[in-house]
mmCIF file of C-alpha atoms in Angstrom:
data_model
loop_
_atom_site.group_PDB
_atom_site.id
_atom_site.type_symbol
_atom_site.label_atom_id
_atom_site.label_comp_id
_atom_site.label_asym_id
_atom_site.label_seq_id
_atom_site.Cartn_x
_atom_site.Cartn_y
_atom_site.Cartn_z
ATOM 1 C CA MET Y 1 -0.089 -0.147 0.074
ATOM 2 C CA GLN Y 2 2.575 2.571 0.979
ATOM 3 C CA LEU Y 3 4.451 1.915 -2.805
ATOM 4 C CA MET Y 4 1.187 2.780 -4.369
ATOM 5 C CA GLY Y 5 0.806 5.908 -2.139
ATOM 6 C CA GLN Y 6 4.256 6.826 -3.116
ATOM 7 C CA LYS Y 7 3.552 6.554 -6.892
ATOM 8 C CA ASP Y 8 0.640 8.390 -6.533
ATOM 9 C CA ILE Y 9 2.503 11.390 -4.881
ATOM 10 C CA GLU Y 10 4.778 11.187 -7.472
ATOM 11 C CA GLY Y 11 2.173 11.561 -10.318
ATOM 12 C CA ALA Y 12 0.486 14.180 -8.468
ATOM 13 C CA LYS Y 13 3.793 16.106 -8.420
ATOM 14 C CA LYS Y 14 3.980 15.579 -11.998
ATOM 15 C CA ILE Y 15 0.514 17.049 -12.846
ATOM 16 C CA GLU Y 16 1.640 19.633 -10.955
ATOM 17 C CA ILE Y 17 4.496 20.495 -12.613
ATOM 18 C CA SER Y 18 3.182 20.241 -16.202
ATOM 19 C CA MET Y 19 0.474 22.474 -15.144
ATOM 20 C CA GLY Y 20 2.434 24.717 -13.608
ATOM 21 C CA VAL Y 21 4.710 24.916 -16.843
ATOM 22 C CA LYS Y 22 1.297 25.360 -19.027
ATOM 23 C CA GLN Y 23 0.523 28.621 -17.176
ATOM 24 C CA GLY Y 24 3.935 29.665 -17.052
ATOM 25 C CA ASN Y 25 3.800 29.546 -20.750
ATOM 26 C CA PHE Y 26 0.187 31.454 -20.985
ATOM 27 C CA LEU Y 27 1.481 33.934 -18.802
ATOM 28 C CA LEU Y 28 4.308 34.519 -21.055
ATOM 29 C CA LYS Y 29 2.126 34.686 -24.055
ATOM 30 C CA VAL Y 30 -0.069 37.366 -22.680
ATOM 31 C CA LYS Y 31 3.188 39.474 -21.590
ATOM 32 C CA THR Y 32 4.116 39.176 -24.894
ATOM 33 C CA LEU Y 33 1.151 40.279 -26.611
ATOM 34 C CA LEU Y 34 0.775 43.176 -24.263
ATOM 35 C CA ILE Y 35 3.865 44.376 -24.802
ATOM 36 C CA GLN Y 36 3.708 43.918 -28.758
ATOM 37 C CA ASN Y 37 0.314 46.539 -28.335
#
């Protein structure tokens, strides 16, 4: 059971990181658009 829990935690962290990367990319795009205008 502990092994499954560990894998779940690692999976959740990876999902959080990928979500953060997507948000960061989105914010960068918004910033560049605002600067261009």
